[in-house]
Every structure is written in structure tokens, then in C-alpha cells.
Tab-separated table of C-alpha atoms and ligand atoms in Angstrom:
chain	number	residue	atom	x	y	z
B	14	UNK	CA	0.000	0.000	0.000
B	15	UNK	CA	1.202	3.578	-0.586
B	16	UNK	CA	1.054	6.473	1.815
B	17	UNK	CA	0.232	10.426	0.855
B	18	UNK	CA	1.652	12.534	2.670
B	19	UNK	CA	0.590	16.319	3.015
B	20	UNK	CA	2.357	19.041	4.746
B	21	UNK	CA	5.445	22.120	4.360
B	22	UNK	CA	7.982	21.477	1.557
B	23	UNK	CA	10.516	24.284	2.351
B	24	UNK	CA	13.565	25.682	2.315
B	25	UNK	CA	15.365	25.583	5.859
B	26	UNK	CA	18.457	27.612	7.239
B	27	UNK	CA	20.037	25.584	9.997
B	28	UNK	CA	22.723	26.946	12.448
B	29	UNK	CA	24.094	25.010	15.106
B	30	UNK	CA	27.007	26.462	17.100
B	31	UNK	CA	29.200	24.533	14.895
B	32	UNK	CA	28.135	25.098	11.386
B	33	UNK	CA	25.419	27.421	9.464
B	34	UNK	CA	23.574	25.661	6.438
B	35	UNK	CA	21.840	28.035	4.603
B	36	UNK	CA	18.398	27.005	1.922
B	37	UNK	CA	18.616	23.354	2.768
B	38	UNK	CA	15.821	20.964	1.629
B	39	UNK	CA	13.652	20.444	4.680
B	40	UNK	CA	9.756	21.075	5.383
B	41	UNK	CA	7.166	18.236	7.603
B	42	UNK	CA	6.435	17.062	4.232
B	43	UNK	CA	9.648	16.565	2.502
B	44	UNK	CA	11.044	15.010	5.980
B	45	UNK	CA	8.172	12.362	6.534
B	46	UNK	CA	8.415	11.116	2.826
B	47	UNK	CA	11.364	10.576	2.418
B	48	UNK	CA	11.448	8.256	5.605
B	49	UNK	CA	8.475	6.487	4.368
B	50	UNK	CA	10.122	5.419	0.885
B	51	UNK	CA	12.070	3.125	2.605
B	52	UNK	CA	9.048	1.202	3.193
B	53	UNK	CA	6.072	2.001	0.846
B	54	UNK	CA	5.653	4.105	-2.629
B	55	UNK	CA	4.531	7.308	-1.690
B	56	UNK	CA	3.023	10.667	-2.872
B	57	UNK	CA	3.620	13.890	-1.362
B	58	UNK	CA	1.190	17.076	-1.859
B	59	UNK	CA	2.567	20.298	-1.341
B	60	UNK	CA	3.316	23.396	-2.714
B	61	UNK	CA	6.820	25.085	-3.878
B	62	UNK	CA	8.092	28.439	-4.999
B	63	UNK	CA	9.735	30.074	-8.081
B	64	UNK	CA	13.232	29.491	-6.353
B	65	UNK	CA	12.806	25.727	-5.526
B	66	UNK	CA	16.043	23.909	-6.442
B	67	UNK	CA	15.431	21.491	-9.643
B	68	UNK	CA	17.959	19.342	-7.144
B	69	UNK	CA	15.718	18.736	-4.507
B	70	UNK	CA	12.720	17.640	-6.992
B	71	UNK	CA	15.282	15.533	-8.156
B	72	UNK	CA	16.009	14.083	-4.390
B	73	UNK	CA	12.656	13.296	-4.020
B	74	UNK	CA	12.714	11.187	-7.596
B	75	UNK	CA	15.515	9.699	-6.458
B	76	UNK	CA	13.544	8.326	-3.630
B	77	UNK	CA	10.722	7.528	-5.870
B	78	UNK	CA	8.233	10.276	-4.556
B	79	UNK	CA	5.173	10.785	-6.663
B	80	UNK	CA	5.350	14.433	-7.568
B	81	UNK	CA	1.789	14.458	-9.151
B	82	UNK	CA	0.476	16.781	-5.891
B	83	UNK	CA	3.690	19.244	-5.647
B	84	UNK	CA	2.489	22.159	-6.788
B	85	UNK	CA	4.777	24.785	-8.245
B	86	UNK	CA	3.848	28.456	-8.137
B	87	UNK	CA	5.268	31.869	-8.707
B	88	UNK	CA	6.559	33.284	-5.426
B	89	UNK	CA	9.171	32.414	-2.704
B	90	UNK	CA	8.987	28.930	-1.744
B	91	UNK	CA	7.733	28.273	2.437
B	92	UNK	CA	11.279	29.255	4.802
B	93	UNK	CA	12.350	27.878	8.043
B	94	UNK	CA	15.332	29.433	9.565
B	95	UNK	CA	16.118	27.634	13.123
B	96	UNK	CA	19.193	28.296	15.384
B	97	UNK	CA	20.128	25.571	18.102
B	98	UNK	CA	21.846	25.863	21.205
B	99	UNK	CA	24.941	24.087	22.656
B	100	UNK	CA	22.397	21.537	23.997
B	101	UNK	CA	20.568	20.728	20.597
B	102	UNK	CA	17.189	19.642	22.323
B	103	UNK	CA	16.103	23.641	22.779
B	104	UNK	CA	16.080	25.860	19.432
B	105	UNK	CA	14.336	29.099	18.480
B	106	UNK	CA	12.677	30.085	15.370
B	107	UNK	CA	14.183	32.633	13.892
B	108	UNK	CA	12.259	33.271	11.118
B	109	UNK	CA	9.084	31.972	8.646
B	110	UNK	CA	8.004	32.876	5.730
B	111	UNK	CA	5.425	31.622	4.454
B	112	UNK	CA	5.733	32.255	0.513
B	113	UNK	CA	3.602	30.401	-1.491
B	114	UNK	CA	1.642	28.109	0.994
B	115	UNK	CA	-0.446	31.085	2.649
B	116	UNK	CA	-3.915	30.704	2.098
B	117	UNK	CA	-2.724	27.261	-0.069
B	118	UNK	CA	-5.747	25.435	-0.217
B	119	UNK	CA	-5.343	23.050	-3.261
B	120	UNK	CA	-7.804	20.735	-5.070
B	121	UNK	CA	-5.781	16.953	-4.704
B	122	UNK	CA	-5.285	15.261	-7.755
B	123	UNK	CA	-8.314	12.426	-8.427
B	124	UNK	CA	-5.518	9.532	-8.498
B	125	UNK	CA	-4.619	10.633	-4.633
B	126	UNK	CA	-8.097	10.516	-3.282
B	127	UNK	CA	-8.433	6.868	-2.986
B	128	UNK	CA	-5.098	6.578	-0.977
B	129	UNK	CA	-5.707	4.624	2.262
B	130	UNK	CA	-2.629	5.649	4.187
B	131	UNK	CA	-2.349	9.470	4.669
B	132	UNK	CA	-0.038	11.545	7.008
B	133	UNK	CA	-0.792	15.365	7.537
B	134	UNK	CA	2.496	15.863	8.485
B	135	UNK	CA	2.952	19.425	10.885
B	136	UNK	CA	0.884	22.104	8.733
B	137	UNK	CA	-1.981	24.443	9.378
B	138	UNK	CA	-4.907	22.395	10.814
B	139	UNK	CA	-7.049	24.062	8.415
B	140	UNK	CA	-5.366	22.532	5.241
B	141	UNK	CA	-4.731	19.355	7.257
B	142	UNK	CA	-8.641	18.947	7.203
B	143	UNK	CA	-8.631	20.468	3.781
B	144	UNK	CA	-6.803	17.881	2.208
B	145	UNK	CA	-8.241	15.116	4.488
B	146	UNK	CA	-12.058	16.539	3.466
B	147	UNK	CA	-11.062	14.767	-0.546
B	148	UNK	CA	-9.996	12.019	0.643
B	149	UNK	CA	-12.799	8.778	-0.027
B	150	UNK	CA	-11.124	5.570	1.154
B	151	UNK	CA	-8.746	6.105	4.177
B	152	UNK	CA	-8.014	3.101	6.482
B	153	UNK	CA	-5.545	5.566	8.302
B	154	UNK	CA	-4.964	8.879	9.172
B	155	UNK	CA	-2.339	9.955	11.832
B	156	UNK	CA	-1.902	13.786	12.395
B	157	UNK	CA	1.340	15.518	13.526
B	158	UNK	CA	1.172	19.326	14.914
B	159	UNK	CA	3.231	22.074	16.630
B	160	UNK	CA	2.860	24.257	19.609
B	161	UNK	CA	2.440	27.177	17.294
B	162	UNK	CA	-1.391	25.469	15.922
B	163	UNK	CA	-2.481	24.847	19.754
B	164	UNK	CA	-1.811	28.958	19.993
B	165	UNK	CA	-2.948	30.573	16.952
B	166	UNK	CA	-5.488	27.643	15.828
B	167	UNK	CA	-6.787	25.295	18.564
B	168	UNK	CA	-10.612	25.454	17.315
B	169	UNK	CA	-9.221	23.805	14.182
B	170	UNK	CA	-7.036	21.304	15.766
B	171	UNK	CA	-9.816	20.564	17.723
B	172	UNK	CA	-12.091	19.594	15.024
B	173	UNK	CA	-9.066	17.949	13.377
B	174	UNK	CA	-8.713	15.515	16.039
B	175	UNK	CA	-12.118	13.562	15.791
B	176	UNK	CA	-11.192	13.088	12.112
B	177	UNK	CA	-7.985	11.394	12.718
B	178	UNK	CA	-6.997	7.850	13.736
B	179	UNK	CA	-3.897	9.071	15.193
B	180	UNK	CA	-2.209	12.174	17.030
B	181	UNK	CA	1.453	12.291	17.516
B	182	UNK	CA	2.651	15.232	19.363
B	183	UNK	CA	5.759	16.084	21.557
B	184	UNK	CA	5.417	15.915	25.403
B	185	UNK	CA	5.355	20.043	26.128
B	186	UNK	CA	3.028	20.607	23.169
B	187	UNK	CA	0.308	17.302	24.956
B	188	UNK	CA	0.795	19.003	28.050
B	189	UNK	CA	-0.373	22.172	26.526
B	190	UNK	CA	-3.132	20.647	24.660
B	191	UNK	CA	-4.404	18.933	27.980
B	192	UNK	CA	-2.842	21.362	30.924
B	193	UNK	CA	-1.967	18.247	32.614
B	194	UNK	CA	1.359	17.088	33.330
B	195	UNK	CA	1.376	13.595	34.247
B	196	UNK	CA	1.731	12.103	30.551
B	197	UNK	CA	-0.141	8.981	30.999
B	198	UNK	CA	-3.203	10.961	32.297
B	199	UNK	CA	-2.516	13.825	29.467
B	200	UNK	CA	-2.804	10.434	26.720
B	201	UNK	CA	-6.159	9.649	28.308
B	202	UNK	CA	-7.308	12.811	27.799
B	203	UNK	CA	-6.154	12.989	24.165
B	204	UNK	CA	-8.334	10.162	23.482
B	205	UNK	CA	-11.230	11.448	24.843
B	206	UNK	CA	-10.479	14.272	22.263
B	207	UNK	CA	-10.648	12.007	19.388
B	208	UNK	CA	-7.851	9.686	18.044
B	209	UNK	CA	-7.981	6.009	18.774
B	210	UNK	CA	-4.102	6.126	19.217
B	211	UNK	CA	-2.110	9.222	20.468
B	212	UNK	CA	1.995	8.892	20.222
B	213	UNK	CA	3.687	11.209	22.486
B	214	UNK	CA	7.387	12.139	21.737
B	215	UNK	CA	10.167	12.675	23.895
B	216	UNK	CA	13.191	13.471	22.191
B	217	UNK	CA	16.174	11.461	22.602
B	218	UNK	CA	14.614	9.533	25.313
B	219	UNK	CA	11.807	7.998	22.614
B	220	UNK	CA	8.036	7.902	22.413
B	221	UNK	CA	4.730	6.453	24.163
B	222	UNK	CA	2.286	4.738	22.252
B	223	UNK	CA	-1.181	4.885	23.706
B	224	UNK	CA	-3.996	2.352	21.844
B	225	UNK	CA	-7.223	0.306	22.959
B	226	UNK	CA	-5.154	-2.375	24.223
B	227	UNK	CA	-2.246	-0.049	26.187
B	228	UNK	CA	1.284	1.857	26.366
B	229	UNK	CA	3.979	1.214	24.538
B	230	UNK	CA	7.481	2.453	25.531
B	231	UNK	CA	9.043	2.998	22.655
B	232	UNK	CA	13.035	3.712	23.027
B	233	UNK	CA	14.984	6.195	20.615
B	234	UNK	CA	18.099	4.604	19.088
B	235	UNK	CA	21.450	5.984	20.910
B	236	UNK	CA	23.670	8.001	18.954
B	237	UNK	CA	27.089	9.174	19.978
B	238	UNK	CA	26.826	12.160	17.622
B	239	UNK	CA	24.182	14.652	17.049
B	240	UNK	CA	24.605	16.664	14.112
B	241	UNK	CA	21.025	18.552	13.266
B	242	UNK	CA	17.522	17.152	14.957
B	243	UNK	CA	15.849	18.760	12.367
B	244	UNK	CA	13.272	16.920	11.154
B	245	UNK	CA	13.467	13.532	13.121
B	246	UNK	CA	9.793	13.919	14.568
B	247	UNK	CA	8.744	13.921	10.967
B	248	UNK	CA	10.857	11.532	9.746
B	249	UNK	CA	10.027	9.527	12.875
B	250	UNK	CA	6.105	9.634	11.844
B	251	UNK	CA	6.899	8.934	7.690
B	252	UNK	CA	8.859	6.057	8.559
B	253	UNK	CA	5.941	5.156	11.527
B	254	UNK	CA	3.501	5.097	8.695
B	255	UNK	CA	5.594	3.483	5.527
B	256	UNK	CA	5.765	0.861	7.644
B	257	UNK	CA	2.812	0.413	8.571
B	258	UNK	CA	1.304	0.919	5.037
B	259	UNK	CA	3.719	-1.906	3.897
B	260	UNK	CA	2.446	-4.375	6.397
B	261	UNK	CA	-1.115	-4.016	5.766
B	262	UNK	CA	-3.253	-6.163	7.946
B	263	UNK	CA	-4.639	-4.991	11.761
B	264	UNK	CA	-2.906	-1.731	12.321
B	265	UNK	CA	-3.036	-2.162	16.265
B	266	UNK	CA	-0.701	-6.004	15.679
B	267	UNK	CA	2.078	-3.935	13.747
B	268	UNK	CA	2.183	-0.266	15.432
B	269	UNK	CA	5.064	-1.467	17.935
B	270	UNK	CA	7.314	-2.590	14.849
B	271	UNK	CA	6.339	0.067	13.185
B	272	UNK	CA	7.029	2.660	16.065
B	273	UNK	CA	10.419	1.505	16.137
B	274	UNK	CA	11.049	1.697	12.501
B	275	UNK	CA	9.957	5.401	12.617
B	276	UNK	CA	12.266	5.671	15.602
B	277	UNK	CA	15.592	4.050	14.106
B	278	UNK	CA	14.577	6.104	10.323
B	279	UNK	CA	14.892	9.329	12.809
B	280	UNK	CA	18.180	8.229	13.993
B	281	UNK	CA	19.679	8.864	10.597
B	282	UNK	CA	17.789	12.418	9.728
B	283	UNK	CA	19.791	13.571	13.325
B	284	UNK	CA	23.152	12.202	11.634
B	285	UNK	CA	23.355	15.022	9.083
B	286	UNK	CA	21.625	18.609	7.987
B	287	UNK	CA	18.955	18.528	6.395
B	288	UNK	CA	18.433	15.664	4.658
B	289	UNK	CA	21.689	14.843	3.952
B	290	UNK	CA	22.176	12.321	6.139
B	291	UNK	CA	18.498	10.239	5.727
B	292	UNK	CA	19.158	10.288	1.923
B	293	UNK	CA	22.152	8.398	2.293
B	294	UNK	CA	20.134	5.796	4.402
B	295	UNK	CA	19.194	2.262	3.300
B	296	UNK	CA	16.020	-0.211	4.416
B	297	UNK	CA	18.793	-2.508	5.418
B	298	UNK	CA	20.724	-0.260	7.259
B	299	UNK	CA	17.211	0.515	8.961
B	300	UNK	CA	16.962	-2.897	9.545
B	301	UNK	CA	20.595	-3.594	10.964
B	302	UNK	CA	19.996	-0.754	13.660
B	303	UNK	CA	16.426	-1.976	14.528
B	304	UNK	CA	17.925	-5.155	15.630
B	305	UNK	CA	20.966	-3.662	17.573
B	306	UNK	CA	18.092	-1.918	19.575
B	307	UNK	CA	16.207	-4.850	20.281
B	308	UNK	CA	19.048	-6.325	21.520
B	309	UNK	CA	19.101	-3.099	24.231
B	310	UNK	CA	15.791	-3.463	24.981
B	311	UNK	CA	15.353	-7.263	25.643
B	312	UNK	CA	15.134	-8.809	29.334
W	410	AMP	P1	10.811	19.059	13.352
W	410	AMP	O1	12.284	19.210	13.637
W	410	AMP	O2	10.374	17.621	13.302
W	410	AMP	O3	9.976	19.922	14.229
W	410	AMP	O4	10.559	19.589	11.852
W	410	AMP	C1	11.258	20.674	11.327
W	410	AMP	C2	10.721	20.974	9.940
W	410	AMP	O5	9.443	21.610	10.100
W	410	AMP	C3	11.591	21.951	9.181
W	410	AMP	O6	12.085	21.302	8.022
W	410	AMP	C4	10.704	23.143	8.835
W	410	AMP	O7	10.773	23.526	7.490
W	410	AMP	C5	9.317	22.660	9.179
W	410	AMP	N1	8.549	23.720	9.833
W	410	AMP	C6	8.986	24.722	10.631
W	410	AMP	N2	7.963	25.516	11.038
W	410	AMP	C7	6.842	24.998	10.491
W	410	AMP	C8	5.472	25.358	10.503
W	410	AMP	N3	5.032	26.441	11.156
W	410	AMP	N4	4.598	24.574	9.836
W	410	AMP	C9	5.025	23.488	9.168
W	410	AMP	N5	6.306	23.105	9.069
W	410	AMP	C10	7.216	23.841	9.715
């Protein structure tokens, strides 16, 4: 099965305190499906600018992305500037703009409607449920959001989250959502909002799953070297959901496997800029570092 994924294709600057990459490839979109090519076809809907590299369209055909919904229109394409600190889990905005995807509300191609695997990767709620509204035949649907939506747009997010199957959101922004700070009553809460399964990230120190039948601790692969985190929750949820789209059968008997294929896929994205480093991944190198982590985690 194949898996559309909808969201910000963009143009990021990245400093760290060690380097400064300027108008990489980046964007929730562009992160998440890449990640899931390793393990299903997929086709990405977005929307670039006049100054979009013809190298990164040609990234994502080298990773087989369907290109039908990428839009290209006249204008600056949607920019991310970010600056991190010495301790790379806290980092500031330091600019957006927005470019080409304001007010973006495109009509998805008729060959994308039918697609039963979908990921609204982080983008305004309001096109998340805009692209969701043409969809006919989903079998799943897992969100992804930021702090900024519960702020400037939590009516929509609301509404968003009784369409969904799934929410994934880090651990400050479901505390925010849910003003509670105990995280296994903040997932209960979540449900009662809506999604049948709610995935709550922690960084470096991984992810709870939250389903019908349970939690799931879900550890993120150690690395010895962190060069930009930029992008590993998306990458995390595109490889989450190629997986799972590959597998097919009950969602709830694969989402552990496939939790931990989205977590080793986001090890790689924090190897490099960008997506220098997940580019340069393979499914078996995926594989190879999914079983060195079982091998942590079994007693
Ligand atoms: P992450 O590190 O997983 O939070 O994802 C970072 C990616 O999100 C970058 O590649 C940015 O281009 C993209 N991004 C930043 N701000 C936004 C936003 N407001 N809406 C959607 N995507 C964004």
C-alpha cells in the first residue's frame, strides 16, 4: 500500500554552534516522505516556490516520490530558519516565511483521493482537514502538529482531532493541549479528544504509544553524535507510517514494529543537515539498527 503525505515542503536555514547551512531541503512534508520510501511508494502534496532547487525535486525522484500533488507556483517557496543551542534539544525560530503556501488550499489530484494511508504531516490544521475533506477511502490517518497550531489555531485542531486515527505530538506541546502534566493521564485525555491512538514524543529519550489495548514504551536509538535534529519527529512519523502501510493487515498487531522503525529512520535524519544524512540511508541499514536496539531493549 502507498502512503500520501501532506504538509510544508521548504527551504530551511540551519545553524548550530558549529556550522550554518543556509536554503537546505527540509519542510514536515519533505522530511516524513522521504522516511516512508524506505518502506512504501509514496506521494507527497505540497506546494513550492519560483526558487525551488530542480535538485531537490530531483532528491525526491531519487527516492521515488510521486510528484503528481507538488504544486509549483510563482513566489518564494515556504522558509524555516532555526538556530540551536549548545544543547541541541532547545532551538528558536528565527524566522518563517510563508511564501507560497499562505492561504494554499489546493484541489488533490483524483488519483490521490483513494489513498488509504495518509499523514498530515505538521501544517496548518485548516489545510490538514482540507486535504483530508477529498480524501474517499482512508483506512488511516495519523496527524502531527506544533505548539504554534495549539496557539494561533486550537478550534481547528480541535475539530481535526475527531477526524484522525492518530495524534502524535511532543510531550510540552500534549501538556499544553491537555494542561496536565502527568503524561499517561494527558494520553487519556487525548483520546477522549478524538484519536484512537495518540503517540507522544520525547526526544532522545523515545516515544509512548497509547492504543485500545495499552502503552507502549518505545526507546529512541542511541547516537554518539548529534549533528542537526531537524526533522526527526517527521521523519520519525513517515517512517511510523511506511511501515505500517507496507504491512497491511490490523494496524493495532504492527504499530510497535512500526514505532520503532519510525524511531531508528529518525536516527539517521539527526546524523546530518537537512536531509543529507536520511538520503544516504538504506532499508537494510534501517533494519541492521532496529535489531541492535532490540538487543538493548530485551530482558
Ligand atoms: P521538526 O524538527 O520535526 O519539528 O521539523 C522541522 C521541519 O518543520 C523543518 O524542516 C521546517 O521547514 C518545518 N517547519 C517549521 N515551522 C513549520 C510550521 N510552522 N509549519 C510546518 N512546518 C514547519
Amino acid at each position: 500500500m502507498s502512503v500520501l503525505v501532506v504538509g510544508t515542503t521548504a527551504l530551511d536555514s540551519i545553524k548550530t554552534p558549529y556550522s550554518e547551512n543556509p536554503r537546505l531541503l527540509g519542510g514536515s512534508a519533505s522530511h516524513a516522505a522521504v522516511a516512508a520510501s524506505f518502506f512504501s511508494p509514496v506521494s507527497i502534496v505540497g506546494v513550492v516556490g519560483s526558487d525551488f532547487p530542480e535538485d531537490y525535486i530531483s532528491l525526491y525522484k531519487k527516492h521515488g516520490i510521486d510528484l503528481e500533488g507538488l504544486e509549483r507556483k510563482e513566489g518564494q517557496t515556504f522558509f524555516w530558519e532555526g538556530e540551536y543551542e549548545v544543547n541541541m534539544n532547545n532551538r528558536q525560530t528565527l524566522e518563517t516565511v510563508l511564501g507560497v503556501i499562505e492561504g494554499w488550499l489546493p484541489a488533490i489530484p483524483t488519483g490521490l483521493q483513494e489513498k488509504q494511508y495518509i499523514l498530515l504531516a505538521n501544517c496548518e490544521p485548516k489545510l490538514q482537514r482540507h486535504i483530508l475533506s477529498q480524501t474517499k477511502n482512508s483506512r488511516f490517518v495519523i496527524a502531527d502538529t506544533m505548539d504554534l497550531w495549539l496557539n494561533i489555531a486550537r478550534d481547528e485542531l480541535l475539530a481535526l482531532l475527531k477526524e484522525i486515527d492518530c495524534l502524535v505530538l511532543n510531550d510540552s506541546e500534549a501538556r499544553q493541549l491537555t494542561e496536565e502534566d502527568n503524561v499517561v493521564v494527558a494520553l487519556k485525555q487525548i483520546h477522549d479528544l478524538g484519536p484512537k491512538y495518540v503517540i507522544v514524543k520525547k526526544g532522545e529519550h523515545g516515544a509512548i504509544l497509547s492504543t485500545p489495548k495499552g502503552l507502549f514504551i518505545a526507546p529512541a536509538f542511541p547516537l554518539t553524535k548529534l549533528t542537526d535534529p531537524t526533522g526527526a519527529g517527521d521523519s520519525f512519523v513517515g517512517g511510523l507510517i511506511g511501515y505500517l502501510a507496507a504491512a497491511g493487515g490490523d494496524i493495532e498487531d504492527n504499530f510497535r514494529k512500526a514505532i520503532i522503525h519510525g524511531s531508528v529512520t529518525a536516527s539517521f535524519c539527526c546524523e546530518g543537515f537537512g536531509l543529507n544524512a536520511t538520503t544516504e540511508a538504506t532499508r537494510d541499514a534501517i533494519d541492521a539498527r532496529v535489531a541492535e536496539l532490540e538487543a538493548l531493549v530485551r530482558f
